[in-house]
Short mmCIF file of C-alpha atoms in Angstrom, two decimals:
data_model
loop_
_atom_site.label_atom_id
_atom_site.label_comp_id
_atom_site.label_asym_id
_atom_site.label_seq_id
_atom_site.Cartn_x
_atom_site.Cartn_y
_atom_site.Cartn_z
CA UNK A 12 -20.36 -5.47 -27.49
CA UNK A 13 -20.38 -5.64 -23.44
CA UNK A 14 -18.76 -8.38 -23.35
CA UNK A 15 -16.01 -6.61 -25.28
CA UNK A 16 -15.88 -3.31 -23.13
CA UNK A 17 -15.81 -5.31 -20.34
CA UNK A 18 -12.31 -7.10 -21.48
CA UNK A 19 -11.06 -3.88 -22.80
CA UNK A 20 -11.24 -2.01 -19.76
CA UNK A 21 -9.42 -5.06 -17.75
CA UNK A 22 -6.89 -5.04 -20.37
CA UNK A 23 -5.90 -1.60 -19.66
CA UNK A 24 -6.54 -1.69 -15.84
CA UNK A 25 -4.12 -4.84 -15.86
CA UNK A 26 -1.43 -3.03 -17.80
CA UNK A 27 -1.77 -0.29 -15.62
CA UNK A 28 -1.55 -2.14 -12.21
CA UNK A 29 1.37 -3.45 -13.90
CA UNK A 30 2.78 -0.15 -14.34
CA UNK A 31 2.22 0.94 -10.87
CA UNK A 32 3.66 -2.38 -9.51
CA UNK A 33 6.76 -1.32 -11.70
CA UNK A 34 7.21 2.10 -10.32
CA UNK A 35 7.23 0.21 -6.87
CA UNK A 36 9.84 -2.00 -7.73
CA UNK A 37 12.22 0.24 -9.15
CA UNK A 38 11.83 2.39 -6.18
CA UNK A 39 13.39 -0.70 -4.44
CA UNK A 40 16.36 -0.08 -6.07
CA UNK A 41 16.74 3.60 -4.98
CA UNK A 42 17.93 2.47 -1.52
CA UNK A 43 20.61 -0.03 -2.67
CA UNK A 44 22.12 2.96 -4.89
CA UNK A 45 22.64 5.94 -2.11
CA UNK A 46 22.76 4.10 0.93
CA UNK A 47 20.10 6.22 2.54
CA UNK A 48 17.03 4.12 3.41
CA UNK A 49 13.59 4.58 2.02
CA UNK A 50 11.02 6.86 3.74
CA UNK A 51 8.84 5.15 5.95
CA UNK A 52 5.93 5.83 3.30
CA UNK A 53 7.56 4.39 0.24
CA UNK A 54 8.27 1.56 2.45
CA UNK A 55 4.65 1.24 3.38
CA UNK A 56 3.89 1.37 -0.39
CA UNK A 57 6.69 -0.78 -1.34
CA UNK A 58 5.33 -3.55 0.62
CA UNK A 59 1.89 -3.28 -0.17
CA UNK A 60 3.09 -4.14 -4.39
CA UNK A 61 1.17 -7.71 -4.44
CA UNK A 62 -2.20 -5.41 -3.86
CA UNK A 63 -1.17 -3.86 -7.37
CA UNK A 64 -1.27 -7.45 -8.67
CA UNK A 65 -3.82 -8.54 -7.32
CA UNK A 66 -6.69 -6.23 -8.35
CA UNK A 67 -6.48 -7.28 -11.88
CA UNK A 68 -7.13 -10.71 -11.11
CA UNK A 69 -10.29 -9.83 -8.65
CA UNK A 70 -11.49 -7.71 -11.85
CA UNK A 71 -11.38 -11.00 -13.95
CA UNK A 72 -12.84 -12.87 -12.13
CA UNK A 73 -15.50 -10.25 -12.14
CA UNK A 74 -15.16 -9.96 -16.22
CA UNK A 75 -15.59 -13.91 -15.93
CA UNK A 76 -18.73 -13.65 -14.35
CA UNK A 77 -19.97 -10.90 -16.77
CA UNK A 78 -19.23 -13.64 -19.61
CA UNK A 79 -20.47 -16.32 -18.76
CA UNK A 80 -23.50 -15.78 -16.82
CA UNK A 81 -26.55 -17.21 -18.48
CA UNK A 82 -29.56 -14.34 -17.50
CA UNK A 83 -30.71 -11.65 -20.15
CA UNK A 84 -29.67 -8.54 -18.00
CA UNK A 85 -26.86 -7.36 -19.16
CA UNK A 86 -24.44 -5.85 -16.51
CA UNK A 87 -23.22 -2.12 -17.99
CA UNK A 88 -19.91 -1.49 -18.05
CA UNK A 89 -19.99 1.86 -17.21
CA UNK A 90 -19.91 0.71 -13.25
CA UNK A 91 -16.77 -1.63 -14.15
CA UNK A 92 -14.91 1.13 -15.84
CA UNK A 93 -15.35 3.60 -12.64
CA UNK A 94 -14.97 0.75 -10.22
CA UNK A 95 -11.87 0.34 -12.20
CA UNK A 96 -10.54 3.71 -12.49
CA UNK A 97 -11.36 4.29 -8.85
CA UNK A 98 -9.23 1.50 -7.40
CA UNK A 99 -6.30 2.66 -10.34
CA UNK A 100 -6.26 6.08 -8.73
CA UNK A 101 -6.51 4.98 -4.84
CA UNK A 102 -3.46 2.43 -6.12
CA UNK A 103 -1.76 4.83 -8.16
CA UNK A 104 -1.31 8.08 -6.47
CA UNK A 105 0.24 6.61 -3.61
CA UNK A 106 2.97 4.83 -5.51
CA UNK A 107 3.40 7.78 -7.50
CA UNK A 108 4.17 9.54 -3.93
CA UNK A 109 6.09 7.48 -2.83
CA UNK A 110 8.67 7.23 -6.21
CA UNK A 111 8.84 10.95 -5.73
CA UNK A 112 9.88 10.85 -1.65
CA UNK A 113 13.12 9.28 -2.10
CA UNK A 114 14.05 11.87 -4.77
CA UNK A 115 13.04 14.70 -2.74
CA UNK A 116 15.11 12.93 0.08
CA UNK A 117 18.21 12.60 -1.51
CA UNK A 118 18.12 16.03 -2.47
CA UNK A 119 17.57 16.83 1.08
CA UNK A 120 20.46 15.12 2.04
CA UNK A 121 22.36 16.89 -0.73
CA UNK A 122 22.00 20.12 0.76
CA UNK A 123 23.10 19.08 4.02
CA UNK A 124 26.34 17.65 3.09
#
């Protein structure tokens, strides 16, 4: 049954990332639309996407270990789901940030035409 948890929680935490990395790429496309270029905080985000892809695969290795490791304790995976969750948020709200900061930019420039 851990061993179960353990995949179900990195099969949502990969769709997730997935999600995020998403969000980050169709913010890309923003700037090719308007003509006005990205904030300098979307761009940040924008190129950091490979971190987005690249957690899920440091969590399966982890889930890898948890499998096939041959002792009798049995990791919880209580710890995986908040490590987890943690590094979804700390991924997550930033892209969500900077999605939004182009929007509130072109309405900026909206007003001041």
């Amino acid at each position: 049954m851990n061993k179960l948890i353990h995949a179900l929680v990195l099969a949502v935490f990969g769709i997730a990332c997935c999600l995020v990395w998403g969000l980050l790429t169709v913010t890309t496309h923003i700037q090719a639309g308007g003509g006005i270029p990205l904030p300098a905080f979307t761009s940040l985000c924008v190129g950091l996407r490979p971190v987005a892809l690249a957690l899920p695969v440091v969590a399966a290795t982890y889930c890898l270990f948890v499998w096939i490791r041959k002792k009798d304790e049995r990791r919880s995976w209580v710890g995986f789901f908040a490590a987890t969750m943690c590094a979804l948020v700390l991924v997550a709200l930033p892209a969500v940030v900077a999605a939004y900061l182009p929007l509130v930019d072109s309405i900026n420039h909206l007003a001041s035409r």
